[in-house]
Coordinates of C-alpha atoms in Angstrom, one line a residue:
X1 CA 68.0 -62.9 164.2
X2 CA 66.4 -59.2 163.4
X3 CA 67.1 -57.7 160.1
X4 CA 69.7 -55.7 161.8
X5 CA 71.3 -59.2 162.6
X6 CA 71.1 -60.2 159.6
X7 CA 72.5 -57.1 157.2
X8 CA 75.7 -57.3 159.6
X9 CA 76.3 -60.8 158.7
X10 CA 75.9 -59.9 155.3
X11 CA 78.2 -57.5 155.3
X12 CA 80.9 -59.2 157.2
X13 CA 80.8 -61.9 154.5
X14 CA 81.4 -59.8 151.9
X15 CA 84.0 -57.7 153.6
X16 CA 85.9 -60.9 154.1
X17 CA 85.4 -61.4 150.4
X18 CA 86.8 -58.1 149.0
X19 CA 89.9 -58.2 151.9
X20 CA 91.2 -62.0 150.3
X21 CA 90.4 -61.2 147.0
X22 CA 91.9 -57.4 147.2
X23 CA 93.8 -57.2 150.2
X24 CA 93.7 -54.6 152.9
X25 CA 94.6 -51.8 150.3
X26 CA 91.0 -52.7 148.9
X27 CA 88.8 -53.0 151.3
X28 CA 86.6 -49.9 151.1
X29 CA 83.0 -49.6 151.9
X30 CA 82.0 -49.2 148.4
X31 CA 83.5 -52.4 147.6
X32 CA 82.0 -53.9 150.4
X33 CA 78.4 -52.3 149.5
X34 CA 79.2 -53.8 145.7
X35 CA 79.7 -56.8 147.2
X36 CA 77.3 -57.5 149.4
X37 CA 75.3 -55.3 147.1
X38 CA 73.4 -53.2 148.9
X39 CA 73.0 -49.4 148.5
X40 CA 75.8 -46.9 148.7
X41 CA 76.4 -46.2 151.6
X42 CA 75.2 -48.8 153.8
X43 CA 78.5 -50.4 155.0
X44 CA 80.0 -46.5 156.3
X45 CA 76.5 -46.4 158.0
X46 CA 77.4 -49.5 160.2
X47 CA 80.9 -48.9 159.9
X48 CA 82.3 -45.7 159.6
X49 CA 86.0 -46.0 159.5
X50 CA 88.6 -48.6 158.2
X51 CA 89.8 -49.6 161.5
X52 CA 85.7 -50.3 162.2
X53 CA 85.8 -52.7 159.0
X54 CA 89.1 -54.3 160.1
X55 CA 87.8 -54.4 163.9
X56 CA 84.2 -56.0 163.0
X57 CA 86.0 -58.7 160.2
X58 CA 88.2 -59.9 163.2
X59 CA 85.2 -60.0 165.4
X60 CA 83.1 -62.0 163.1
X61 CA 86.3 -64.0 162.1
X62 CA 87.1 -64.8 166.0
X63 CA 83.1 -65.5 166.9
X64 CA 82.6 -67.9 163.8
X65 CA 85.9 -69.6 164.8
X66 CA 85.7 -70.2 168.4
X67 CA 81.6 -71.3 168.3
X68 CA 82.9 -74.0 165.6
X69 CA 85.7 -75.0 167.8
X70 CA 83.3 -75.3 171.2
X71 CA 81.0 -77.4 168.9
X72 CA 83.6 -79.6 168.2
X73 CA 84.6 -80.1 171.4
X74 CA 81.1 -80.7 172.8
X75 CA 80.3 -83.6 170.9
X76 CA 83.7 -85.8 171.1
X77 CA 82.6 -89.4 169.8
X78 CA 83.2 -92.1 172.1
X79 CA 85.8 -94.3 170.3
X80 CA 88.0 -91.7 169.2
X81 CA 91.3 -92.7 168.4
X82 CA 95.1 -91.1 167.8
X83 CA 94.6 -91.4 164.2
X84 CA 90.8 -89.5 163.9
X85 CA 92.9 -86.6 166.1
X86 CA 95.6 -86.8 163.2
X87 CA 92.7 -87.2 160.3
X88 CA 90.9 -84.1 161.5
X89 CA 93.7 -81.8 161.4
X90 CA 95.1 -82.7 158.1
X91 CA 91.8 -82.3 156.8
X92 CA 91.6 -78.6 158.4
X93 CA 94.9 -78.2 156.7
X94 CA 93.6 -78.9 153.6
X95 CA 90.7 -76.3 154.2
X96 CA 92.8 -73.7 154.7
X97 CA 93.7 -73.9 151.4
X98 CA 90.9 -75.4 149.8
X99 CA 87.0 -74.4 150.7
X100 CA 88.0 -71.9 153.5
X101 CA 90.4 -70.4 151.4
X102 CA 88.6 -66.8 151.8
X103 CA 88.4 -66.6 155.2
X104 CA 92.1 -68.0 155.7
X105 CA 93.3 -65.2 153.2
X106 CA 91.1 -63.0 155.3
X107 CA 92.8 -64.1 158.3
X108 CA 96.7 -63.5 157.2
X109 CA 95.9 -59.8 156.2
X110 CA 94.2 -59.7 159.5
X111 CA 97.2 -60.4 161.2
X112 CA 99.0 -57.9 159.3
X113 CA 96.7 -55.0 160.3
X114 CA 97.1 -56.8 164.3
X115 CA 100.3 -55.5 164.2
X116 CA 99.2 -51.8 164.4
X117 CA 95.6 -52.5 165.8
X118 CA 95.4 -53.2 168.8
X119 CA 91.5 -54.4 168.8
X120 CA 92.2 -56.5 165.4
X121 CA 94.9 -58.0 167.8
X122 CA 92.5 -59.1 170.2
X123 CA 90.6 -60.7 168.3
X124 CA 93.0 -62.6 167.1
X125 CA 93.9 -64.0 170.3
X126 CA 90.9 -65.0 170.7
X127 CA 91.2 -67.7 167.7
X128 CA 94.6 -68.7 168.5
X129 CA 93.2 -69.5 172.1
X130 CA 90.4 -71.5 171.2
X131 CA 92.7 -73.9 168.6
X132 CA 94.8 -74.3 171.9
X133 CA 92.3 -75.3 174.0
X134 CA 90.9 -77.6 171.1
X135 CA 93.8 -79.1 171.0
X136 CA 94.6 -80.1 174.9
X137 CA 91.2 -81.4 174.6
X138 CA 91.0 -83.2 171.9
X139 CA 94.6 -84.5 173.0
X140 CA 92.9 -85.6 176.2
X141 CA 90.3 -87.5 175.0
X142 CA 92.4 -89.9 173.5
X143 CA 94.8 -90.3 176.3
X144 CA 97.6 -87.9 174.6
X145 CA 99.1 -84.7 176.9
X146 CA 100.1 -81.7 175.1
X147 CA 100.9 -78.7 176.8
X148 CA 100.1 -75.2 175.8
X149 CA 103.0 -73.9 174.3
X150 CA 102.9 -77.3 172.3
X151 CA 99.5 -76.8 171.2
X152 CA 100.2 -73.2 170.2
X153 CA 103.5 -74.2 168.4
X154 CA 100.6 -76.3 166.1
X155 CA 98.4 -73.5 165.8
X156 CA 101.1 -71.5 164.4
X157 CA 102.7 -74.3 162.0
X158 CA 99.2 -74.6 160.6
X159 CA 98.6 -71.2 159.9
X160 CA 102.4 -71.3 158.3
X161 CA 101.7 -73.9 155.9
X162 CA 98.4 -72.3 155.1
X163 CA 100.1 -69.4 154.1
X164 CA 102.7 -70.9 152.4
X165 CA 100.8 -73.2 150.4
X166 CA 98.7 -70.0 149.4
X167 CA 101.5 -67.8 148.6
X168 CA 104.0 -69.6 147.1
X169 CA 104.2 -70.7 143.2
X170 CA 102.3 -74.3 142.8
X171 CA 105.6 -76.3 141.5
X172 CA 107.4 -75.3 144.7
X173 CA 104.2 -76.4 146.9
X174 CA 104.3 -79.6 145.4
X175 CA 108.2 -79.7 145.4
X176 CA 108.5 -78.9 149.3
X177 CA 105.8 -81.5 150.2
X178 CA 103.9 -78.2 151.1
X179 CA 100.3 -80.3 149.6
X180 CA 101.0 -83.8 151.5
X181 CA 98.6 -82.3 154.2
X182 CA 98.7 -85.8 156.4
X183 CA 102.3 -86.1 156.4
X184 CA 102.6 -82.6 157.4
X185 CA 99.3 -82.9 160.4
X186 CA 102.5 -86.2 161.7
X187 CA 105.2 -83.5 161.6
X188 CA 103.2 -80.7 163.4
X189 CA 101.8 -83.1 165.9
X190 CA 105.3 -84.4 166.8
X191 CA 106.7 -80.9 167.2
X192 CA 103.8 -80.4 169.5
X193 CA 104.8 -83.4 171.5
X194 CA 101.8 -85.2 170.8
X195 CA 103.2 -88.8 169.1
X196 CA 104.9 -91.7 170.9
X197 CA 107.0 -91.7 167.6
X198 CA 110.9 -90.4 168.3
X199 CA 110.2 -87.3 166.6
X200 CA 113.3 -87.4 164.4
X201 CA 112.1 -90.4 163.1
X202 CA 108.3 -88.7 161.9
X203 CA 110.2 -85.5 160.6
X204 CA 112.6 -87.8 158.5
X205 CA 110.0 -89.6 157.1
X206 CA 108.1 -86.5 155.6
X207 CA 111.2 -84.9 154.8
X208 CA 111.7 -87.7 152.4

C-alpha cells in the first residue's frame, strides 16, 4: 500500500473514532487531524468538506464490511451445523456492542446523515446487501432457506438491538433481556424464517 494508502486509512480510523465518541456535531477535521495526529490541516487536504468526511467514513465502513463478509463466506468449514450458523451471529451481536463498539456507533450516526446524503446512503446499502447475501449463504450451506426479505428483516433486528443495547440505560438492557445475545440470535433467526422451531414457541421462550 503507498503512503498515500496508508495516511487515508489512518485517517478513516480516526474519523470513525471522533464521529462515536462525539457524534456527527463533532466530527471536524481538526478533531480528526488530533486524532489521528497529524498536522493541521491534513484531513481538509484529503477531504475538504463534511459531506467528504461523512462520504469517505461510509466508504471505508462499507469496504471493511463487505471484504470481511466475502472472507467469511469463502472459507465455509465442511461440517457446519444449524447451531455454528446460530453461534456466529450471537457472537456478532455481542460485537456490536462489545470490541466493535466504535465502528457500530460510527455506523448509526451514519445512517442518520443517509437520510439527507444521498452518497452516505449508498454506501450503506452496500453493507446491508452483503449481510443478506451472508445470510442466504450461510443458510444454504447448512441446508436452511431464507429468503431475502427474511435475511434483511435479521440484518435490521441486529442493527436494532445494537442500538438499543448501546443507547439505553444498563438496568433496562439487562431487564428486557437486551444482553442475552444467543437467545436473541433464536428470536431473530425465527423471524427470518430460518428455524424448524414453531416460531411462537422460540419467541415465548426468550420472552421469558
Amino acid at each position: 500500500m503507498t503512503q498515500r494508502g496508508n495516511r487515508r486509512e489512518l485517517l478513516a480510523d480516526a474519523a470513525i473514532e471522533v464521529l462515536a465518541r462525539d457524534g456527527g456535531r463533532g466530527l471536524t477535521h481538526r478533531a480528526i487531524d488530533r486524532e489521528a495526529r497529524v498536522p493541521e490541516g491534513t484531513t481538509k487536504n484529503y477531504y475538504p468538506t463534511r459531506n467528504a468526511l461523512f462520504e469517505a467514513i461510509a466508504h471505508y465502513l462499507a469496504e471493511r464490511h463487505v471484504a470481511a463478509l466475502e472472507a467469511l463466506c469463502a472459507h465455509i468449514p465442511e461440517g457446519v451445523c444449524p447451531d455454528d450458523i446460530t453461534a456466529l451471529y450471537a457472537a456478532m451481536l455481542s460485537r456490536m456492542s462489545g470490541n466493535a463498539r466504535s465502528q457500530f456507533l460510527a455506523l448509526f450516526e451514519l445512517h442518520l446523515e443517509a437520510v439527507r446524503n444521498p452518497e452516505v446512503r449508498t454506501a450503506l446499502g452496500e453493507i446491508s446487501r452483503a449481510s443478506v447475501d451472508t445470510a442466504v449463504q450461510l443458510h444454504s450451506a447448512v441446508g436452511r432457506r431464507i429468503g431475502r426479505r427474511g435475511a434483511g428483516l435479521l440484518d435490521a433486528g441486529m442493527l436494532g438491538v445494537a442500538l438499543s443495547t448501546l443507547s439505553l440505560p444498563g438496568e433496562l438492557v439487562e431487564d428486557l433481556g437486551l444482553d442475552d445475545a444467543e437467545g436473541l440470535t433464536r428470536a431473530l433467526l425465527t423471524l427470518g424464517g430460518t428455524r424448524d422451531e414453531p416460531a411462537l414457541e422460540v419467541l415465548r421462550d426468550w420472552a421469558g
